[in-house]
């Protein structure tokens, strides 16, 4: 509750601090425009054309079902990987043996390309939601698991000794000692995993489902409709930016307030 | 001075080994309520192990540790504050562990912190925004806020400058006298031991053991600088202390101040050697453990 209130209170100042980010996004738009002028609209449509197409899609209501389907799959898979990765990573970090055993397994998971998982998932789950959700889960799980594991393993021994000397009960050991430390490793991992989830879900949809942004991209590809392609890309990336910078980043700032303030 | 309460920490025949390394051997002593006992010895002679055994942080292998004090607090060499908690929440940590309600633990933590020289505005800061001295005050407050009957100190002031040390000594002694606190402190600073304690136990390394004990009969609060310097110098002249720290024996020819040498240790001073040094325990020059 206090976190929510702090988030709302900090929002205006945070948004105001976003001018720099907006400026760099506009630079990207300028580069996009330059490329489209140089190579013509078939290779790269002008940003205005892409945004007009996107607006058309949104206005006609055609875009919403696709976007919600994609968001639902991405966020389901992401939520599962956040829960599983954080909990398992924390537990593995508590034991030396478990962390040593799990490291190579996680490297294997990380090294397996998501497209390979996608092929397997298509065999297992067919054209259902299960395919993109599963692919997202396996692709983002190792990122979060590693973050939680590192966080747990790097807790200062001195602090643990102090906590034992002051007889902190088990629950406080978790909430007052381990979690605040682990969170500073978990948040970057959560943010990285969110990006992964978003990319992987579109790829999975492109190959495996009949709806969602990925499927829409497949259709626009077959029509050679680059303006629509760019419009979908803008929509997906815009959603990712919104989730990351409006939700995760402000929460991270609030949680890590102790770290940032200088003397 | 002591004795109104029967609470005490008894250590009898305590020995300890890490795998096959014998760190402590045959340790016997007692800390009573209202008494400050200093364990003095070179680095690596097992002082910290002994303190951890006394605190129950290590399992006793051989011998006995009986702690009859109702509550015990520990203060470490480093402040060891949780970096993500404000000074106030750090102080209140042990109260939180004891299940004290938020409003009350903040009230008690704040009250004690102000007495230990912390300002209101410091209490909302995070540890890295505080100076070393302030961090030590917070650590001291965290140990004292539970109103412990026994305080275990692991060289907590060794990183501070002289002025800060003196001030924290004063605060500690005032609190100790007022609450009739039993204190067991370890230090390698002889002056600190002479300044604060009623009983000094000198330890020698390999394996860690107590080689002699000194009683100081003047109340700590009434010791002035001159007294402390004089008796520190005197302590440094005794054979057992020199052997323990690996110092060469006192050269007799040097024009030594009055009071030097073992023979004088008992004359007209407040320093009384109660266990004569064990026959010069085959100490080979500057040999130290660890």
XYZ file of C-alpha atoms in Angstrom:
553
model
C 0.000 0.000 0.000
C 2.765 2.422 0.958
C 4.564 1.336 -2.181
C 1.531 2.225 -4.303
C 1.205 5.622 -2.648
C 4.908 6.345 -3.141
C 4.600 5.272 -6.754
C 1.707 7.692 -7.364
C 3.433 10.526 -5.535
C 6.681 10.061 -7.423
C 5.041 9.751 -10.842
C 4.937 13.426 -11.944
C 8.577 14.082 -11.086
C 9.536 10.809 -12.714
C 7.653 11.619 -15.924
C 9.210 15.059 -16.016
C 12.632 13.413 -15.800
C 11.701 11.421 -18.914
C 12.396 14.273 -21.367
C 15.871 12.906 -22.029
C 14.448 9.504 -22.916
C 11.850 11.097 -25.183
C 14.552 13.106 -26.932
C 16.535 9.973 -27.704
C 13.381 8.256 -29.010
C 12.826 11.207 -31.335
C 16.385 10.814 -32.605
C 15.529 7.234 -33.471
C 12.440 8.466 -35.353
C 14.622 10.909 -37.286
C 16.969 8.097 -38.299
C 13.979 6.018 -39.367
C 12.713 8.917 -41.488
C 16.158 9.309 -43.082
C 16.273 5.623 -44.033
C 12.788 5.787 -45.550
C 13.732 8.861 -47.599
C 16.861 7.141 -48.864
C 15.368 3.755 -49.768
C 11.749 4.500 -50.557
C 8.496 3.514 -48.850
C 8.470 -0.117 -49.962
C 11.634 -0.954 -48.056
C 10.941 1.351 -45.131
C 7.732 3.358 -44.863
C 7.957 6.830 -43.379
C 7.208 7.020 -39.641
C 4.132 9.117 -40.376
C 2.711 6.435 -42.646
C 3.360 3.747 -40.047
C 1.763 5.810 -37.289
C -1.205 6.615 -39.535
C -1.699 2.893 -40.216
C -1.422 2.146 -36.504
C -3.944 4.847 -35.720
C -6.257 3.386 -38.349
C -5.921 -0.065 -36.794
C -6.565 1.268 -33.315
C -9.396 3.516 -34.408
C -11.223 0.793 -36.287
C -10.820 -1.490 -33.269
C -8.954 -4.098 -35.342
C -5.763 -3.834 -33.299
C -7.155 -4.365 -29.805
C -8.000 -8.067 -29.933
C -4.541 -8.828 -31.362
C -2.753 -6.687 -28.794
C -4.698 -8.115 -25.871
C -4.054 -11.661 -27.070
C -0.334 -10.979 -27.344
C -0.191 -9.168 -24.008
C -2.150 -11.954 -22.314
C 0.257 -14.633 -23.552
C 3.395 -12.616 -22.893
C 2.312 -11.608 -19.402
C 1.106 -15.082 -18.466
C 4.409 -16.630 -19.474
C 6.305 -13.785 -17.862
C 4.367 -14.016 -14.604
C 4.999 -17.752 -14.420
C 8.719 -17.257 -15.035
C 8.897 -14.453 -12.462
C 7.347 -16.641 -9.791
C 9.249 -19.797 -10.677
C 12.578 -18.087 -11.379
C 12.552 -15.919 -8.267
C 11.486 -18.627 -5.838
C 13.692 -21.382 -7.256
C 16.664 -19.037 -7.667
C 16.360 -17.883 -4.051
C 16.113 -21.431 -2.761
C 19.028 -22.588 -4.906
C 21.104 -19.661 -3.655
C 20.619 -20.701 -0.048
C 22.416 -23.971 -0.635
C 25.932 -24.202 -2.004
C 25.278 -27.601 -3.564
C 22.044 -26.532 -5.233
C 23.637 -23.443 -6.729
C 26.617 -25.363 -8.050
C 24.349 -27.990 -9.568
C 21.925 -25.544 -11.128
C 24.443 -23.247 -12.809
C 25.290 -25.538 -15.760
C 21.620 -26.458 -16.190
C 20.731 -22.797 -16.457
C 23.518 -22.238 -18.956
C 22.026 -25.040 -21.061
C 18.589 -23.398 -20.829
C 20.040 -20.016 -21.770
C 21.989 -21.453 -24.673
C 19.038 -23.294 -26.220
C 17.560 -20.960 -28.849
C 13.914 -20.004 -28.199
C 13.057 -21.126 -31.735
C 14.061 -24.686 -30.773
C 11.755 -24.538 -27.760
C 9.066 -23.200 -30.047
C 9.303 -26.247 -32.308
C 8.981 -28.529 -29.285
C 6.117 -26.463 -27.887
C 4.241 -26.648 -31.177
C 4.481 -30.424 -31.046
C 3.323 -30.509 -27.422
C 0.670 -27.789 -27.323
C -0.389 -27.344 -30.952
C -1.996 -24.046 -31.908
C -3.272 -23.243 -28.428
C -2.125 -20.471 -26.078
C 0.124 -23.046 -24.463
C 2.727 -22.763 -27.208
C 3.608 -19.048 -26.853
C 3.175 -19.131 -23.063
C 5.507 -22.073 -22.687
C 8.101 -20.590 -25.034
C 8.050 -17.322 -23.119
C 8.365 -19.194 -19.827
C 11.462 -21.172 -20.820
C 13.076 -18.183 -22.512
C 12.766 -15.794 -19.565
C 13.027 -18.233 -16.652
C 16.849 -18.639 -16.695
C 17.422 -14.873 -16.740
C 15.394 -14.441 -13.555
C 16.723 -17.588 -11.935
C 20.328 -16.399 -12.362
C 19.436 -12.992 -10.904
C 17.845 -14.513 -7.801
C 20.666 -17.003 -7.370
C 23.376 -14.343 -7.604
C 21.498 -12.092 -5.220
C 21.181 -14.768 -2.575
C 24.758 -15.925 -2.869
C 26.235 -12.452 -2.606
C 24.657 -11.511 0.724
C 27.380 -10.193 3.023
C 28.382 -12.837 5.574
C 28.772 -10.108 8.164
C 25.136 -9.159 7.838
C 24.063 -12.762 8.146
C 26.191 -13.136 11.290
C 24.684 -9.966 12.707
C 21.188 -11.244 12.021
C 22.001 -14.478 13.826
C 23.521 -12.659 16.798
C 20.366 -10.587 17.149
C 18.281 -13.745 16.914
C 16.162 -12.612 13.989
C 13.355 -15.078 13.409
C 13.275 -16.938 10.091
C 10.575 -14.734 8.605
C 12.488 -11.525 9.374
C 15.652 -13.089 8.030
C 13.799 -13.349 4.721
C 11.931 -10.030 4.685
C 14.525 -7.787 6.347
C 17.832 -9.298 5.295
C 17.626 -11.521 2.228
C 14.831 -9.983 0.147
C 15.998 -6.341 0.168
C 19.417 -7.484 -0.987
C 18.133 -9.975 -3.547
C 15.683 -7.462 -4.995
C 18.521 -5.304 -6.271
C 19.616 -8.272 -8.368
C 16.083 -9.396 -9.198
C 14.768 -6.139 -10.624
C 17.275 -5.848 -13.473
C 16.664 -9.524 -14.193
C 12.890 -8.978 -14.222
C 13.281 -6.080 -16.643
C 15.576 -8.043 -18.949
C 13.193 -11.000 -18.835
C 10.247 -8.785 -19.728
C 12.026 -7.688 -22.900
C 12.773 -11.316 -23.732
C 9.152 -12.321 -23.096
C 7.854 -9.639 -25.405
C 10.165 -10.590 -28.259
C 9.631 -14.302 -27.925
C 5.849 -14.110 -27.780
C 5.660 -12.314 -31.131
C 7.976 -14.876 -32.686
C 5.911 -17.732 -31.297
C 2.693 -16.201 -32.576
C 4.144 -15.616 -36.003
C 4.726 -19.317 -36.415
C 2.187 -20.991 -34.234
C -1.087 -19.087 -33.726
C -3.945 -17.625 -35.734
C -4.289 -14.415 -33.735
C -2.120 -11.946 -31.882
C 0.426 -9.429 -33.114
C 2.717 -12.147 -34.444
C -0.038 -13.584 -36.609
C -0.931 -10.079 -37.817
C 2.710 -9.556 -38.765
C 2.642 -12.776 -40.770
C -0.400 -11.481 -42.664
C 1.176 -8.089 -43.373
C 4.339 -9.831 -44.544
C 2.374 -11.897 -47.044
C 0.719 -8.667 -48.315
C 4.131 -6.957 -48.521
C 2.540 -4.265 -46.349
C 5.585 -2.672 -44.716
C 3.558 0.189 -43.257
C 1.397 -2.293 -41.336
C 4.500 -4.252 -40.292
C 6.078 -1.135 -38.829
C 2.774 -0.185 -37.229
C 2.618 -3.499 -35.365
C 6.247 -3.206 -34.327
C 5.574 0.279 -32.981
C 2.550 -1.012 -31.094
C 4.447 -3.890 -29.464
C 7.501 -1.842 -28.578
C 5.283 0.960 -27.254
C 3.534 -1.482 -24.933
C 6.863 -2.806 -23.683
C 8.138 0.717 -23.035
C 4.938 1.545 -21.158
C 5.138 -1.523 -18.909
C 8.835 -1.097 -18.222
C 8.993 2.638 -17.653
C 5.600 3.214 -16.062
C 5.498 0.187 -13.779
C 8.799 -1.615 -13.215
C 11.207 1.301 -13.267
C 9.352 3.527 -10.739
C 8.869 0.569 -8.402
C 12.578 -0.179 -8.679
C 13.420 3.410 -7.804
C 11.230 3.297 -4.751
C 12.568 -0.068 -3.563
C 16.183 0.985 -4.048
C 15.858 4.451 -2.587
C 18.496 3.579 0.042
C 21.079 3.016 -2.649
C 20.710 6.149 -4.716
C 20.843 9.092 -2.337
C 24.313 10.535 -2.073
C 25.772 11.893 1.133
C 30.222 -2.521 43.008
C 28.855 -5.800 41.859
C 26.766 -8.451 43.438
C 23.269 -7.029 43.723
C 22.240 -9.583 41.155
C 23.354 -13.183 40.949
C 23.404 -13.181 37.198
C 26.733 -14.141 35.727
C 28.441 -15.670 32.746
C 30.556 -18.646 33.744
C 33.107 -20.123 31.391
C 34.777 -23.271 32.651
C 37.434 -25.410 31.032
C 36.507 -24.192 27.587
C 38.489 -25.563 24.654
C 37.744 -25.263 20.986
C 39.249 -26.493 17.745
C 38.549 -25.797 14.102
C 39.070 -29.172 12.495
C 42.500 -30.042 13.934
C 43.563 -26.514 14.760
C 43.305 -25.970 18.467
C 42.220 -22.360 18.938
C 41.298 -22.247 22.596
C 42.461 -24.338 25.500
C 41.350 -24.479 29.122
C 39.649 -21.101 29.374
C 38.140 -20.216 32.776
C 36.596 -16.944 33.804
C 33.449 -15.308 35.030
C 31.620 -12.091 34.239
C 29.237 -10.825 36.907
C 26.547 -8.193 36.642
C 28.002 -4.701 36.789
C 31.469 -5.938 35.911
C 33.528 -5.071 32.854
C 35.925 -7.816 31.807
C 38.437 -7.248 29.016
C 40.065 -10.052 27.057
C 43.371 -8.768 25.766
C 45.682 -10.488 23.354
C 47.328 -10.325 19.957
C 45.360 -10.713 16.733
C 44.485 -14.293 15.969
C 44.719 -15.652 19.507
C 41.132 -16.871 19.552
C 39.482 -13.884 21.202
C 36.717 -13.633 18.653
C 36.086 -17.381 18.777
C 35.821 -17.132 22.539
C 33.338 -14.288 22.286
C 31.272 -16.159 19.722
C 31.207 -19.183 22.018
C 30.090 -16.970 24.881
C 27.351 -15.512 22.672
C 26.161 -18.946 21.628
C 26.984 -18.265 17.979
C 29.299 -21.278 17.951
C 28.650 -24.681 19.414
C 30.631 -25.477 22.553
C 32.823 -28.514 21.917
C 34.551 -28.952 25.214
C 33.988 -27.268 28.568
C 31.076 -25.199 29.739
C 29.545 -21.827 28.986
C 26.733 -20.930 31.382
C 25.039 -17.666 30.661
C 22.678 -16.775 33.501
C 21.982 -13.276 32.228
C 18.424 -12.769 31.075
C 19.452 -11.116 27.822
C 22.645 -10.728 25.845
C 23.564 -8.296 23.090
C 26.502 -8.383 20.719
C 28.417 -5.538 19.133
C 30.735 -6.321 16.254
C 34.032 -4.953 15.087
C 32.293 -3.296 12.137
C 28.950 -1.550 12.536
C 27.242 -4.184 10.337
C 24.162 -2.074 9.698
C 21.588 -3.151 7.139
C 22.227 -0.713 4.256
C 18.581 -0.683 3.159
C 17.210 0.382 6.516
C 17.320 3.848 8.027
C 19.371 4.396 11.177
C 16.211 4.273 13.261
C 15.056 0.986 11.762
C 18.519 -0.461 12.229
C 18.452 0.412 15.915
C 14.961 -1.004 16.268
C 15.897 -4.238 14.495
C 16.355 -6.317 17.644
C 13.122 -4.932 19.077
C 11.356 -5.962 15.899
C 12.847 -9.427 16.259
C 11.506 -9.495 19.818
C 8.031 -8.685 18.516
C 7.719 -5.129 19.845
C 5.080 -3.056 18.065
C 6.242 -0.532 15.476
C 5.279 2.655 17.308
C 6.839 1.503 20.548
C 10.057 0.225 19.043
C 10.528 3.482 17.170
C 9.893 5.425 20.353
C 12.418 3.398 22.333
C 15.001 3.435 19.545
C 14.668 7.198 19.116
C 14.969 7.893 22.818
C 18.152 5.847 23.166
C 19.658 7.190 19.937
C 19.276 10.769 21.151
C 21.019 9.875 24.403
C 23.890 8.370 22.436
C 24.469 11.613 20.583
C 22.549 10.987 17.366
C 20.408 13.825 16.048
C 16.778 13.522 14.901
C 17.758 14.165 11.302
C 20.394 11.385 11.380
C 17.783 8.807 12.242
C 16.061 9.002 8.868
C 19.317 8.587 6.985
C 20.625 5.385 5.500
C 23.902 3.993 6.900
C 26.045 5.066 3.937
C 24.990 8.652 4.542
C 26.387 8.568 8.076
C 30.003 9.022 9.143
C 31.934 6.147 10.712
C 31.399 7.554 14.182
C 27.672 7.908 13.650
C 27.477 4.362 12.334
C 29.212 3.115 15.481
C 26.700 4.988 17.620
C 23.878 3.368 15.698
C 25.479 -0.054 16.221
C 25.884 0.649 19.945
C 22.287 1.801 20.177
C 21.132 -1.334 18.373
C 22.935 -3.435 20.968
C 21.677 -1.449 23.957
C 18.079 -0.900 22.906
C 17.014 -4.341 24.082
C 18.274 -3.377 27.566
C 20.579 -6.400 27.699
C 22.074 -7.553 30.993
C 25.231 -8.785 29.310
C 26.979 -6.926 26.518
C 29.579 -8.672 24.369
C 31.893 -6.304 22.518
C 34.207 -7.398 19.709
C 36.691 -4.517 19.353
C 33.838 -2.253 18.360
C 35.745 1.010 18.593
C 39.017 -0.002 16.971
C 38.395 1.933 13.743
C 37.496 5.241 15.411
C 39.664 8.257 16.164
C 40.741 9.079 19.710
C 38.097 11.715 20.315
C 35.230 9.539 19.150
C 36.552 6.592 21.115
C 36.641 8.643 24.307
C 33.097 9.803 23.777
C 31.765 6.339 23.093
C 33.660 5.015 26.153
C 31.932 7.653 28.235
C 28.505 6.800 26.847
C 29.118 3.108 27.297
C 30.380 3.467 30.885
C 27.456 5.700 31.831
C 25.006 3.183 30.449
C 26.873 0.290 32.028
C 26.890 1.868 35.491
C 23.274 2.916 35.295
C 21.990 -0.491 34.222
C 24.506 -2.533 36.175
C 25.455 -4.201 32.948
C 27.878 -7.091 32.684
C 30.325 -6.441 29.846
C 32.761 -8.812 28.195
C 34.893 -6.996 25.653
C 37.777 -8.121 23.526
C 40.449 -5.738 22.420
C 44.068 -5.633 21.412
C 44.309 -2.102 22.692
C 45.737 -2.224 26.224
C 44.796 1.381 26.868
C 41.186 0.637 26.052
C 41.251 -2.291 28.466
C 42.763 -0.174 31.252
C 40.325 2.634 30.550
C 37.160 0.547 30.737
C 37.531 -2.708 32.575
C 37.493 -4.023 36.135
C 39.321 -7.178 35.191
C 41.813 -7.731 32.379
C 42.433 -11.250 31.126
C 45.600 -11.518 29.072
C 45.539 -14.186 26.405
C 48.428 -15.795 24.569
C 48.156 -17.502 21.191
C 48.674 -21.025 19.854
C 46.479 -22.311 21.425
C 44.580 -19.352 22.856
C 44.705 -19.423 26.652
C 44.562 -17.009 29.548
C 48.050 -16.416 30.915
C 47.358 -13.834 33.599
C 44.689 -11.635 35.077
C 44.816 -8.089 36.364
C 42.259 -6.522 38.654
C 41.767 -2.787 38.468
C 40.374 -1.449 41.703
C 39.488 2.119 40.789
C 36.021 2.710 39.401
C 36.201 3.220 35.644
C 34.370 6.541 35.815
C 36.981 8.033 38.158
C 40.042 7.050 36.105
C 41.708 10.074 34.584
C 44.054 10.107 31.624
C 47.160 10.074 33.807
C 45.983 6.985 35.643
C 45.183 5.222 32.393
C 48.545 6.057 30.789
C 50.478 5.044 33.879
C 48.764 1.717 34.225
C 48.871 0.936 30.533
C 52.619 1.483 30.641
C 52.823 -0.693 33.712
C 50.805 -3.445 32.093
C 53.069 -3.309 29.068
C 56.095 -3.875 31.271
C 54.862 -7.144 32.697
C 56.499 -10.215 31.330
C 53.327 -12.127 30.507
C 51.888 -9.275 28.472
C 55.120 -8.789 26.546
C 55.391 -12.490 25.844
C 51.765 -12.673 24.743
C 52.162 -9.868 22.234
C 55.533 -11.138 21.068
C 57.474 -8.141 22.393
C 61.095 -8.591 23.444
C 61.650 -8.603 27.240
C 62.193 -5.230 28.921
C 65.848 -4.220 28.747
C 66.911 -3.730 32.327
C 69.565 -1.151 31.496
C 67.107 1.299 29.996
C 66.246 4.148 32.362
C 62.771 2.947 33.157
C 60.131 5.062 34.853
C 59.240 4.269 38.440
C 56.772 1.476 38.567
C 58.362 -0.479 35.778
C 59.015 -4.170 36.150
C 56.979 -6.923 37.646
C 58.042 -6.292 41.197
C 56.331 -2.916 41.156
C 53.115 -4.071 39.680
C 51.556 -4.453 43.081
C 52.950 -1.371 44.762
C 50.775 1.684 45.431
C 48.781 1.302 42.257
C 45.320 0.232 41.327
C 46.653 -2.625 39.243
C 46.827 -5.989 40.921
C 48.191 -9.058 39.252
C 46.139 -11.953 40.555
C 47.441 -14.914 38.676
C 51.179 -14.869 38.302
C 52.310 -15.544 34.769
C 52.651 -19.207 34.027
C 56.352 -20.008 33.677
C 57.383 -18.272 30.450
C 55.328 -20.579 28.256
C 58.073 -21.416 25.796
C 57.178 -18.375 23.790
C 59.446 -18.196 20.812
C 60.002 -14.516 20.181
C 57.135 -13.047 18.182
C 55.279 -16.248 17.520
C 51.585 -15.764 16.911
C 48.828 -18.012 15.831
C 46.880 -17.411 12.620
